[in-house]
């Protein structure tokens, strides 16, 4: 599948999606409430993007962006980056852990490091940090009085 | 929510359903690091395994946000310390990709040789430690005899035996040691003679086979869904070798086979690693006599600045796919850096494959996942 064919296919399912082809891989941007339906479309036939190899979040100071790197084990040439902006004050997004089980741990990490709330996640709690840890360490405005990293 | 008092609750109290909670780690000898597993048992059968992480969390991702593109490579040696050359390669490749730095052929070939030596050293350590977890002490000394030769080569080349920091953006930090080729050839000779000893001692061992065959079965679809990579996924029949999918450095000009086993049990994962060592030897043999003359480092600016944008680089470490994701705002430091570590995803599958088996088999299952804890915690 070429990038053009992928774009046509996605536009048929998610007309509001925007694209960015400046990077190495095709990047698709959607609204956070449209992410889960589009993820389900990409996971199913005929795209079969069954391998989520990276899930993370980026803090842009004005908003947070969820980033999903997808590929297909049957066709390794297809690599897609899926992105959705979430509100920084009240970050909520639907979980994708029912499509890709690896997201269960990765979303827990994003939850504790960025404070993003994943709806319908089976077991959303802290994974690496202590339970009584205050704040979200990977956000840009996080300040730790003991181990200060000035950015 | 899981609260701390539950962890230290009196284990003689079996609770209403006869559940017993056993804490494995963080000081358990077989976890080879500070991994804490809270195992819920029903009799001897595992009902649930919950990993508790963070005992060696250093927040490398946050640290890297304040380090320049020359500095952040040194931190990555401390992630998966058994694959430090390969971690460094991933970061160097990413910076080279972002800045379009031309890497000399000599550096590419030496990097590939060092990466494969690292892979052998890592698998050697794993075989020794894995056999020791299952009660066999001798293979540990056999494996370390060969591993010692590799660490000696590393010491000659870069001055360090574990955290090398030898690969930098643009090529290598120094040229190779004059005796590098002789020593590597001596190692290949010894390895080829001695590798049959492991086969006799471990692979054909009845006790080892009966403890690993049919234990911790992972199907191909689960391996994909849980994001498993490396020998764990290849033991279940998933093609996932980044060296084949997206060749970097000199991997596109060497011949080697991607090892695939289809059984999906602990023994299959063991076999993948043993056969992978032979493939690594094959790669080194093709390159060691053909190291091109010339510069060992390309021309780079003193201050490295990545263009505004996003970059992703994948490499195959001894444990699987390592991904480095950088969001750059155009400055000298990354805006956001994410390390997709292979151990993290491989650990997430542990509960799934160990559930329902006996606690005695947990060692065989967990051992073959080849977990390195600093790689998981980062």
Short mmCIF file of C-alpha atoms in Angstrom, two decimals:
data_model
loop_
_atom_site.label_atom_id
_atom_site.label_comp_id
_atom_site.label_asym_id
_atom_site.label_seq_id
_atom_site.Cartn_x
_atom_site.Cartn_y
_atom_site.Cartn_z
CA UNK A 1 0.00 0.00 0.00
CA UNK A 2 1.34 3.40 -0.94
CA UNK A 3 0.94 6.45 1.26
CA UNK A 4 -1.67 7.77 -1.13
CA UNK A 5 -3.78 4.61 -0.92
CA UNK A 6 -3.50 4.62 2.87
CA UNK A 7 -4.61 8.25 3.00
CA UNK A 8 -7.62 7.55 0.78
CA UNK A 9 -8.59 4.57 2.91
CA UNK A 10 -8.30 6.52 6.14
CA UNK A 11 -10.16 9.55 4.80
CA UNK A 12 -13.07 7.24 3.97
CA UNK A 13 -13.29 6.24 7.65
CA UNK A 14 -12.13 9.42 9.35
CA UNK A 15 -12.76 12.44 7.10
CA UNK A 16 -11.38 14.95 9.61
CA UNK A 17 -7.91 13.33 9.81
CA UNK A 18 -4.95 15.46 8.75
CA UNK A 19 -1.67 14.15 7.36
CA UNK A 20 1.97 15.00 7.62
CA UNK A 21 4.49 13.39 5.27
CA UNK A 22 7.57 15.43 6.14
CA UNK A 23 8.94 12.76 8.48
CA UNK A 24 10.24 9.29 7.71
CA UNK A 25 6.79 7.74 8.10
CA UNK A 26 3.25 8.90 7.36
CA UNK A 27 1.79 10.76 10.32
CA UNK A 28 -1.95 10.92 10.91
CA UNK A 29 -3.43 13.50 13.26
CA UNK A 30 -6.93 13.06 14.66
CA UNK A 31 -9.06 14.51 17.44
CA UNK A 32 -8.73 12.57 20.69
CA UNK A 33 -12.35 11.37 20.60
CA UNK A 34 -11.88 9.96 17.08
CA UNK A 35 -8.68 8.10 17.92
CA UNK A 36 -10.15 4.85 19.18
CA UNK A 37 -12.47 4.21 16.20
CA UNK A 38 -9.63 4.96 13.78
CA UNK A 39 -7.26 2.70 15.74
CA UNK A 40 -9.80 -0.12 15.46
CA UNK A 41 -10.04 0.45 11.69
CA UNK A 42 -6.26 0.35 11.33
CA UNK A 43 -6.00 -2.77 13.48
CA UNK A 44 -8.57 -4.67 11.42
CA UNK A 45 -8.57 -5.81 7.79
CA UNK A 46 -7.19 -4.83 5.32
CA UNK A 47 -4.51 -2.69 7.00
CA UNK A 48 -3.78 -5.21 9.77
CA UNK A 49 -1.53 -2.92 11.77
CA UNK A 50 -1.23 -5.51 14.52
CA UNK A 51 2.05 -4.37 16.06
CA UNK A 52 2.15 -1.30 18.30
CA UNK A 53 5.86 -0.82 18.78
CA UNK A 54 5.88 2.49 20.57
CA UNK A 55 3.32 4.41 22.58
CA UNK A 56 4.23 7.63 24.24
CA UNK A 57 3.19 11.17 25.03
CA UNK A 58 4.86 14.49 24.30
CA UNK A 59 4.36 17.64 26.34
CA UNK A 60 4.21 20.72 24.10
CA UNK A 61 3.53 23.06 27.05
CA UNK A 62 0.18 24.15 25.54
CA UNK A 63 -1.15 20.64 25.05
CA UNK A 64 -0.15 16.99 25.30
CA UNK A 65 0.14 14.77 22.24
CA UNK A 66 -0.33 11.01 22.33
CA UNK A 67 1.89 9.25 19.78
CA UNK A 68 1.30 5.70 18.55
CA UNK A 69 3.80 3.97 16.23
CA UNK A 70 2.15 1.16 14.30
CA UNK A 71 3.37 -1.46 11.89
CA UNK A 72 2.09 -4.70 10.44
CA UNK A 73 3.83 -8.03 10.98
CA UNK A 74 2.49 -9.30 7.64
CA UNK A 75 3.74 -6.25 5.73
CA UNK A 76 6.72 -4.66 7.42
CA UNK A 77 6.93 -1.84 4.87
CA UNK A 78 3.91 -0.09 6.34
CA UNK A 79 4.78 2.16 9.26
CA UNK A 80 2.25 4.68 10.51
CA UNK A 81 2.44 7.27 13.23
CA UNK A 82 -0.92 8.08 14.80
CA UNK A 83 -1.27 11.23 16.87
CA UNK A 84 -3.97 12.82 18.96
CA UNK A 85 -3.84 16.02 20.98
CA UNK A 86 -5.27 15.96 24.46
CA UNK A 87 -6.11 18.80 26.77
CA UNK A 88 -3.32 19.54 29.24
CA UNK A 89 -5.57 20.46 32.17
CA UNK A 90 -7.92 17.50 31.79
CA UNK A 91 -6.21 14.84 29.63
CA UNK A 92 -8.61 12.03 28.81
CA UNK A 93 -8.36 9.53 25.97
CA UNK A 94 -9.79 6.12 25.24
CA UNK A 95 -7.48 3.17 25.87
CA UNK A 96 -6.18 1.02 23.01
CA UNK A 97 -5.14 -1.84 25.29
CA UNK A 98 -7.99 -4.05 24.04
CA UNK A 99 -6.56 -3.86 20.50
CA UNK A 100 -2.88 -4.13 21.40
CA UNK A 101 -2.24 -5.72 24.78
CA UNK A 102 1.21 -4.14 25.01
CA UNK A 103 -0.55 -0.79 25.49
CA UNK A 104 -1.65 -1.89 28.95
CA UNK A 105 1.82 -1.35 30.46
CA UNK A 106 2.74 1.53 28.17
CA UNK A 107 -0.42 3.44 29.07
CA UNK A 108 0.23 2.90 32.75
CA UNK A 109 3.63 4.49 32.26
CA UNK A 110 2.11 7.46 30.40
CA UNK A 111 -0.55 7.74 33.11
CA UNK A 112 1.99 8.19 35.90
CA UNK A 113 4.51 10.26 33.93
CA UNK A 114 2.08 12.63 32.16
CA UNK A 115 -1.19 12.21 34.05
CA UNK A 116 -3.20 11.15 31.01
CA UNK A 117 -6.36 9.33 32.02
CA UNK A 118 -7.16 6.30 29.86
CA UNK A 119 -10.85 5.47 29.76
CA UNK A 120 -11.80 1.78 30.07
CA UNK A 121 -8.24 0.72 30.87
CA UNK A 122 -8.44 -2.61 32.75
CA UNK A 123 -5.92 -1.76 35.46
CA UNK A 124 -4.89 1.89 35.50
CA UNK A 125 -2.45 2.60 38.34
CA UNK A 126 1.16 3.56 38.84
CA UNK A 127 3.78 1.14 37.53
CA UNK A 128 7.19 2.63 38.18
CA UNK A 129 6.68 5.47 40.66
CA UNK A 130 5.65 5.19 44.27
CA UNK A 131 1.96 5.35 44.94
CA UNK A 132 2.10 8.57 46.93
CA UNK A 133 4.26 10.36 44.36
CA UNK A 134 2.91 13.82 43.59
CA UNK A 135 3.10 15.39 40.15
CA UNK A 136 3.87 14.16 36.67
CA UNK A 137 7.66 13.95 36.19
CA UNK A 138 7.89 14.02 32.40
CA UNK A 139 5.80 17.17 32.03
CA UNK A 140 7.83 20.25 31.28
CA UNK A 141 6.66 22.20 34.31
CA UNK A 142 7.53 19.48 36.82
CA UNK A 143 9.93 20.65 39.50
CA UNK A 144 11.68 18.26 41.83
CA UNK A 145 13.29 20.08 44.76
CA UNK A 146 15.85 17.30 45.36
CA UNK A 147 17.06 16.17 41.93
CA UNK A 148 16.75 19.37 40.01
CA UNK A 149 16.95 19.16 36.26
CA UNK A 150 16.69 22.64 34.76
CA UNK A 151 15.34 22.57 31.24
CA UNK B 1 -5.55 0.30 43.78
CA UNK B 2 -2.83 -1.90 45.24
CA UNK B 3 -1.60 -0.60 48.54
CA UNK B 4 1.69 -1.21 50.26
CA UNK B 5 0.23 -2.88 53.32
CA UNK B 6 -1.06 -5.69 51.15
CA UNK B 7 2.47 -6.59 50.09
CA UNK B 8 3.67 -7.14 53.62
CA UNK B 9 0.52 -8.79 54.89
CA UNK B 10 0.89 -11.97 56.91
CA UNK B 11 1.31 -14.75 54.36
CA UNK B 12 0.10 -17.42 56.80
CA UNK B 13 -3.34 -15.89 56.40
CA UNK B 14 -4.63 -17.66 53.34
CA UNK B 15 -7.73 -15.52 52.85
CA UNK B 16 -11.17 -16.70 51.87
CA UNK B 17 -10.25 -18.38 48.58
CA UNK B 18 -7.07 -20.01 49.81
CA UNK B 19 -4.85 -17.52 48.04
CA UNK B 20 -1.23 -17.17 49.01
CA UNK B 21 0.81 -14.14 48.06
CA UNK B 22 4.53 -14.67 47.59
CA UNK B 23 6.91 -11.79 46.98
CA UNK B 24 9.63 -12.71 44.57
CA UNK B 25 12.34 -10.12 44.67
CA UNK B 26 13.52 -7.41 44.70
CA UNK B 27 16.47 -9.33 46.12
CA UNK B 28 15.73 -12.72 44.59
CA UNK B 29 18.90 -14.21 43.04
CA UNK B 30 17.12 -15.45 39.93
CA UNK B 31 15.65 -12.10 38.92
CA UNK B 32 19.21 -10.82 38.25
CA UNK B 33 18.39 -7.34 39.35
CA UNK B 34 15.81 -5.51 41.37
CA UNK B 35 12.65 -6.92 39.88
CA UNK B 36 9.79 -7.39 42.30
CA UNK B 37 7.09 -9.87 41.35
CA UNK B 38 4.03 -10.25 43.53
CA UNK B 39 2.88 -13.78 42.78
CA UNK B 40 -0.63 -14.85 43.79
CA UNK B 41 -0.76 -18.59 44.27
CA UNK B 42 -3.45 -21.16 44.68
CA UNK B 43 -1.52 -24.04 46.16
CA UNK B 44 1.43 -24.29 43.81
CA UNK B 45 -0.43 -22.91 40.81
CA UNK B 46 0.15 -19.32 39.75
CA UNK B 47 -3.04 -17.27 39.59
CA UNK B 48 -1.55 -13.88 38.89
CA UNK B 49 1.84 -12.20 38.59
CA UNK B 50 2.18 -8.48 39.14
CA UNK B 51 5.51 -6.84 38.45
CA UNK B 52 6.42 -3.91 40.69
CA UNK B 53 8.98 -1.76 38.96
CA UNK B 54 10.92 1.35 39.77
CA UNK B 55 13.65 0.12 42.11
CA UNK B 56 16.30 1.26 39.62
CA UNK B 57 14.33 3.96 37.82
CA UNK B 58 16.69 6.84 37.01
CA UNK B 59 14.39 8.77 34.71
CA UNK B 60 16.82 8.56 31.82
CA UNK B 61 14.24 10.09 29.48
CA UNK B 62 13.99 13.23 31.61
CA UNK B 63 17.75 13.38 32.08
CA UNK B 64 18.29 13.23 28.33
CA UNK B 65 16.11 16.30 27.85
CA UNK B 66 18.83 18.37 29.49
CA UNK B 67 21.78 16.67 27.74
CA UNK B 68 23.17 17.54 24.33
CA UNK B 69 23.29 15.11 21.42
CA UNK B 70 26.90 14.25 22.25
CA UNK B 71 26.21 13.70 25.93
CA UNK B 72 23.03 11.64 25.94
CA UNK B 73 24.72 8.59 24.41
CA UNK B 74 26.67 7.90 27.59
CA UNK B 75 23.49 7.59 29.62
CA UNK B 76 22.08 4.96 27.29
CA UNK B 77 24.94 2.57 28.06
CA UNK B 78 23.37 2.26 31.49
CA UNK B 79 20.00 1.11 30.21
CA UNK B 80 20.59 -2.36 28.86
CA UNK B 81 24.11 -2.69 30.16
CA UNK B 82 24.68 -6.00 28.36
CA UNK B 83 23.98 -4.39 24.96
CA UNK B 84 25.60 -1.04 25.57
CA UNK B 85 27.32 -0.94 22.17
CA UNK B 86 23.99 -1.52 20.47
CA UNK B 87 22.25 1.17 22.53
CA UNK B 88 24.99 3.61 21.60
CA UNK B 89 24.64 2.62 17.96
CA UNK B 90 20.91 3.37 18.05
CA UNK B 91 21.50 6.89 19.38
CA UNK B 92 24.40 7.56 17.00
CA UNK B 93 22.35 6.37 14.02
CA UNK B 94 19.48 8.62 15.01
CA UNK B 95 21.65 11.72 15.26
CA UNK B 96 23.32 10.80 11.95
CA UNK B 97 19.89 10.40 10.35
CA UNK B 98 18.69 13.72 11.73
CA UNK B 99 21.77 15.65 10.66
CA UNK B 100 22.60 13.66 7.49
CA UNK B 101 26.11 12.90 8.66
CA UNK B 102 28.10 10.64 6.34
CA UNK B 103 29.59 7.72 8.26
CA UNK B 104 32.87 6.24 6.92
CA UNK B 105 32.76 2.61 5.78
CA UNK B 106 35.40 1.64 8.31
CA UNK B 107 33.24 2.84 11.17
CA UNK B 108 30.17 1.02 9.83
CA UNK B 109 32.00 -2.30 9.62
CA UNK B 110 33.65 -1.98 13.03
CA UNK B 111 30.30 -1.06 14.57
CA UNK B 112 28.70 -4.15 13.08
CA UNK B 113 31.47 -6.41 14.38
CA UNK B 114 31.25 -4.87 17.85
CA UNK B 115 27.46 -5.14 17.88
CA UNK B 116 27.65 -8.83 17.06
CA UNK B 117 30.36 -9.43 19.68
CA UNK B 118 28.09 -7.70 22.19
CA UNK B 119 25.21 -9.96 21.18
CA UNK B 120 27.35 -13.06 21.71
CA UNK B 121 28.57 -11.79 25.09
CA UNK B 122 25.00 -11.08 26.16
CA UNK B 123 23.73 -14.49 25.10
CA UNK B 124 26.72 -16.17 26.78
CA UNK B 125 25.89 -14.48 30.04
CA UNK B 126 22.25 -15.39 29.61
CA UNK B 127 22.96 -19.08 29.01
CA UNK B 128 25.18 -19.25 32.08
CA UNK B 129 22.71 -17.44 34.31
CA UNK B 130 19.70 -19.30 32.94
CA UNK B 131 21.30 -22.71 33.54
CA UNK B 132 22.28 -21.57 37.02
CA UNK B 133 18.69 -20.56 37.78
CA UNK B 134 17.63 -24.08 36.88
CA UNK B 135 20.26 -25.61 39.15
CA UNK B 136 23.17 -26.31 36.81
CA UNK B 137 26.26 -24.45 37.95
CA UNK B 138 28.89 -25.66 35.46
CA UNK B 139 27.58 -23.95 32.27
CA UNK B 140 28.10 -20.60 33.98
CA UNK B 141 31.88 -21.10 34.04
CA UNK B 142 31.94 -22.46 30.51
CA UNK B 143 29.99 -19.46 29.23
CA UNK B 144 32.09 -16.96 31.12
CA UNK B 145 35.31 -18.41 29.73
CA UNK B 146 34.31 -17.30 26.23
CA UNK B 147 32.65 -14.12 27.41
CA UNK B 148 35.90 -13.13 29.08
CA UNK B 149 37.63 -13.11 25.70
CA UNK B 150 35.02 -10.70 24.37
CA UNK B 151 35.27 -8.37 27.34
CA UNK B 152 39.06 -8.38 26.87
CA UNK B 153 38.57 -7.32 23.25
CA UNK B 154 36.22 -4.58 24.43
CA UNK B 155 38.73 -3.44 27.01
CA UNK B 156 41.45 -3.15 24.35
CA UNK B 157 39.16 -1.30 22.00
CA UNK B 158 37.36 1.13 24.26
CA UNK B 159 38.87 0.86 27.71
CA UNK B 160 35.73 -0.43 29.33
CA UNK B 161 34.36 -3.90 29.80
CA UNK B 162 30.66 -3.19 30.29
CA UNK B 163 29.56 0.39 29.61
CA UNK B 164 31.56 1.09 26.50
CA UNK B 165 30.52 4.55 25.17
CA UNK B 166 32.67 3.92 22.10
CA UNK B 167 30.22 4.68 19.32
CA UNK B 168 29.60 8.39 18.75
CA UNK B 169 27.63 10.35 16.13
CA UNK B 170 29.67 10.20 12.95
CA UNK B 171 31.53 6.97 13.64
CA UNK B 172 33.80 5.78 16.43
CA UNK B 173 35.52 7.57 19.26
CA UNK B 174 38.98 6.13 18.51
CA UNK B 175 40.42 3.84 15.91
CA UNK B 176 40.47 0.13 16.70
CA UNK B 177 43.34 -1.50 18.60
CA UNK B 178 46.15 -2.84 16.33
CA UNK B 179 45.54 -6.36 17.64
CA UNK B 180 41.77 -6.17 17.24
CA UNK B 181 41.56 -8.48 14.23
CA UNK B 182 43.97 -11.07 15.66
CA UNK B 183 42.09 -11.23 18.93
CA UNK B 184 38.68 -11.49 17.30
CA UNK B 185 39.95 -14.32 15.09
CA UNK B 186 41.35 -16.11 18.13
CA UNK B 187 37.97 -15.74 19.79
CA UNK B 188 36.11 -17.13 16.76
CA UNK B 189 38.43 -20.13 16.71
CA UNK B 190 37.92 -20.87 20.38
CA UNK B 191 34.17 -20.25 20.23
CA UNK B 192 33.68 -22.68 17.36
CA UNK B 193 35.56 -25.39 19.23
CA UNK B 194 33.77 -24.84 22.51
CA UNK B 195 30.20 -24.18 21.40
CA UNK B 196 29.61 -27.91 21.08
CA UNK B 197 30.35 -28.17 24.79
CA UNK B 198 27.25 -26.13 25.59
CA UNK B 199 25.23 -28.24 23.24
CA UNK B 200 26.40 -31.38 25.03
CA UNK B 201 26.09 -29.90 28.47
CA UNK B 202 22.82 -27.96 28.26
CA UNK B 203 20.87 -28.51 25.05
CA UNK B 204 20.96 -32.28 25.16
CA UNK B 205 20.53 -32.43 28.90
CA UNK B 206 17.44 -34.42 29.88
CA UNK B 207 16.82 -32.41 33.04
CA UNK B 208 17.13 -29.10 31.21
CA UNK B 209 14.82 -30.26 28.43
CA UNK B 210 12.14 -31.56 30.75
CA UNK B 211 12.22 -28.32 32.73
CA UNK B 212 11.91 -26.06 29.68
CA UNK B 213 9.95 -27.96 27.03
CA UNK B 214 6.26 -27.09 27.05
CA UNK B 215 6.79 -24.46 29.76
CA UNK B 216 5.66 -20.85 29.32
CA UNK B 217 4.06 -21.28 25.93
CA UNK B 218 3.58 -18.06 23.99
CA UNK B 219 1.59 -18.13 20.77
CA UNK B 220 2.54 -16.02 17.77
CA UNK B 221 -0.60 -13.85 17.96
CA UNK B 222 -0.01 -13.13 21.65
CA UNK B 223 3.63 -12.32 20.99
CA UNK B 224 2.51 -9.73 18.40
CA UNK B 225 -0.26 -8.31 20.58
CA UNK B 226 2.02 -7.94 23.61
CA UNK B 227 4.70 -6.27 21.49
CA UNK B 228 7.31 -8.96 22.11
CA UNK B 229 10.45 -8.74 20.02
CA UNK B 230 13.80 -10.43 19.78
CA UNK B 231 14.37 -14.07 20.68
CA UNK B 232 11.11 -14.13 22.67
CA UNK B 233 8.99 -13.41 19.59
CA UNK B 234 11.21 -15.40 17.24
CA UNK B 235 10.81 -18.43 19.50
CA UNK B 236 7.09 -18.17 18.71
CA UNK B 237 7.60 -17.91 14.96
CA UNK B 238 7.29 -14.15 14.46
CA UNK B 239 9.64 -12.48 11.96
CA UNK B 240 10.89 -9.45 13.81
CA UNK B 241 14.63 -9.08 13.22
CA UNK B 242 15.30 -5.38 12.62
CA UNK B 243 18.63 -6.30 11.03
CA UNK B 244 16.57 -7.86 8.23
CA UNK B 245 13.58 -5.49 8.21
CA UNK B 246 15.45 -2.20 8.26
CA UNK B 247 19.18 -2.90 7.87
CA UNK B 248 21.54 -0.36 9.38
CA UNK B 249 25.34 -0.04 9.33
CA UNK B 250 26.84 -2.99 7.44
CA UNK B 251 24.00 -5.48 7.90
CA UNK B 252 22.79 -5.06 4.32
CA UNK B 253 26.00 -6.53 2.91
CA UNK B 254 26.38 -9.62 5.12
CA UNK B 255 24.63 -12.95 4.85
CA UNK B 256 22.93 -14.40 7.88
CA UNK B 257 19.74 -16.24 8.72
CA UNK B 258 16.96 -14.97 10.92
CA UNK B 259 16.46 -17.76 13.44
CA UNK B 260 12.84 -18.78 13.81
CA UNK B 261 11.50 -21.49 16.11
CA UNK B 262 7.81 -22.23 16.17
CA UNK B 263 7.26 -24.13 19.43
CA UNK B 264 6.92 -20.94 21.51
CA UNK B 265 8.03 -22.58 24.76
CA UNK B 266 11.07 -21.84 26.93
CA UNK B 267 13.18 -24.39 25.09
CA UNK B 268 12.43 -22.73 21.74
CA UNK B 269 13.58 -19.38 23.12
CA UNK B 270 16.74 -21.05 24.37
CA UNK B 271 17.40 -22.60 20.96
CA UNK B 272 16.93 -19.25 19.21
CA UNK B 273 19.66 -17.69 21.32
CA UNK B 274 22.10 -20.57 20.85
CA UNK B 275 21.62 -20.52 17.09
CA UNK B 276 21.82 -16.72 17.02
CA UNK B 277 25.32 -16.86 18.46
CA UNK B 278 26.41 -19.00 15.51
CA UNK B 279 24.85 -16.50 13.10
CA UNK B 280 26.71 -13.67 14.85
CA UNK B 281 29.96 -15.58 14.35
CA UNK B 282 29.03 -15.92 10.69
CA UNK B 283 28.55 -12.15 10.36
CA UNK B 284 31.84 -11.39 12.10
CA UNK B 285 33.71 -13.87 9.89
CA UNK B 286 32.47 -12.10 6.76
CA UNK B 287 33.60 -8.69 8.00
CA UNK B 288 36.72 -9.20 10.07
CA UNK B 289 39.11 -9.54 7.11
CA UNK B 290 37.40 -6.79 5.16
CA UNK B 291 37.61 -3.78 7.46
CA UNK B 292 38.11 -0.90 4.98
CA UNK B 293 40.97 1.51 5.50
CA UNK B 294 40.23 5.17 6.02
CA UNK B 295 38.76 7.49 8.59
CA UNK B 296 37.03 6.09 11.66
CA UNK B 297 34.87 9.15 12.19
CA UNK B 298 33.06 11.40 9.73
CA UNK B 299 33.18 15.16 9.67
CA UNK B 300 30.83 16.61 12.26
CA UNK B 301 30.32 20.04 13.72
CA UNK B 302 31.39 20.65 17.27
CA UNK B 303 27.86 21.50 18.34
CA UNK B 304 25.25 19.08 17.07
CA UNK B 305 21.82 20.51 16.31
CA UNK B 306 18.97 18.36 15.04
CA UNK B 307 16.49 19.90 12.64
CA UNK B 308 12.98 20.58 13.92
CA UNK B 309 10.95 17.43 13.58
CA UNK B 310 10.62 13.86 14.77
CA UNK B 311 13.06 11.01 14.35
CA UNK B 312 12.79 7.34 15.11
CA UNK B 313 15.53 4.74 14.93
CA UNK B 314 15.18 1.01 15.51
CA UNK B 315 17.99 -1.44 16.17
CA UNK B 316 18.11 -5.08 17.18
CA UNK B 317 19.69 -5.52 20.61
CA UNK B 318 20.35 -8.90 22.18
CA UNK B 319 16.88 -8.69 23.75
CA UNK B 320 14.87 -7.37 20.85
CA UNK B 321 13.85 -4.14 19.23
CA UNK B 322 15.19 -0.97 20.77
CA UNK B 323 13.55 2.18 19.46
CA UNK B 324 14.73 5.71 20.08
CA UNK B 325 12.15 8.42 19.43
CA UNK B 326 13.24 12.04 19.50
CA UNK B 327 11.10 15.12 19.16
CA UNK B 328 13.39 18.01 18.29
CA UNK B 329 12.56 21.69 18.43
CA UNK B 330 15.74 22.55 16.56
CA UNK B 331 17.98 23.08 19.57
CA UNK B 332 21.04 21.33 20.94
CA UNK B 333 18.98 19.16 23.32
CA UNK B 334 15.96 16.96 22.55
CA UNK B 335 12.51 18.27 23.44
CA UNK B 336 11.31 14.77 24.26
CA UNK B 337 13.10 11.46 24.04
CA UNK B 338 11.53 8.05 24.41
CA UNK B 339 13.32 4.73 24.57
CA UNK B 340 11.17 1.84 23.48
CA UNK B 341 12.97 -0.85 25.43
CA UNK B 342 12.56 -4.50 24.47
CA UNK B 343 12.54 -5.73 28.06
CA UNK B 344 9.52 -3.62 29.00
CA UNK B 345 7.26 -5.26 26.45
CA UNK B 346 8.71 -8.70 27.06
CA UNK B 347 8.00 -8.36 30.77
CA UNK B 348 4.37 -7.43 30.14
CA UNK B 349 3.72 -10.87 28.69
CA UNK B 350 4.96 -12.68 31.81
CA UNK B 351 1.61 -12.74 33.60
CA UNK B 352 -0.06 -14.11 30.50
CA UNK B 353 2.32 -17.01 29.87
CA UNK B 354 3.03 -18.01 33.47
CA UNK B 355 -0.61 -17.99 34.62
CA UNK B 356 -1.79 -21.51 35.38
CA UNK B 357 1.67 -23.05 35.57
CA UNK B 358 3.46 -24.16 38.74
CA UNK B 359 5.65 -21.76 40.67
CA UNK B 360 8.67 -23.98 40.03
CA UNK B 361 8.31 -23.36 36.31
CA UNK B 362 8.33 -19.60 36.80
CA UNK B 363 12.14 -19.62 36.82
CA UNK B 364 12.26 -21.32 33.42
CA UNK B 365 9.64 -18.95 31.98
CA UNK B 366 11.09 -15.76 33.40
CA UNK B 367 14.67 -16.81 32.67
CA UNK B 368 14.03 -17.25 28.97
CA UNK B 369 12.46 -13.78 28.67
CA UNK B 370 16.01 -12.52 29.40
CA UNK B 371 15.00 -9.52 31.48
CA UNK B 372 17.52 -6.81 32.25
CA UNK B 373 15.97 -4.60 34.89
CA UNK B 374 17.70 -1.25 34.17
CA UNK B 375 16.41 -1.65 30.62
CA UNK B 376 12.84 -2.03 31.87
CA UNK B 377 12.95 0.79 34.41
CA UNK B 378 15.16 3.20 32.44
#
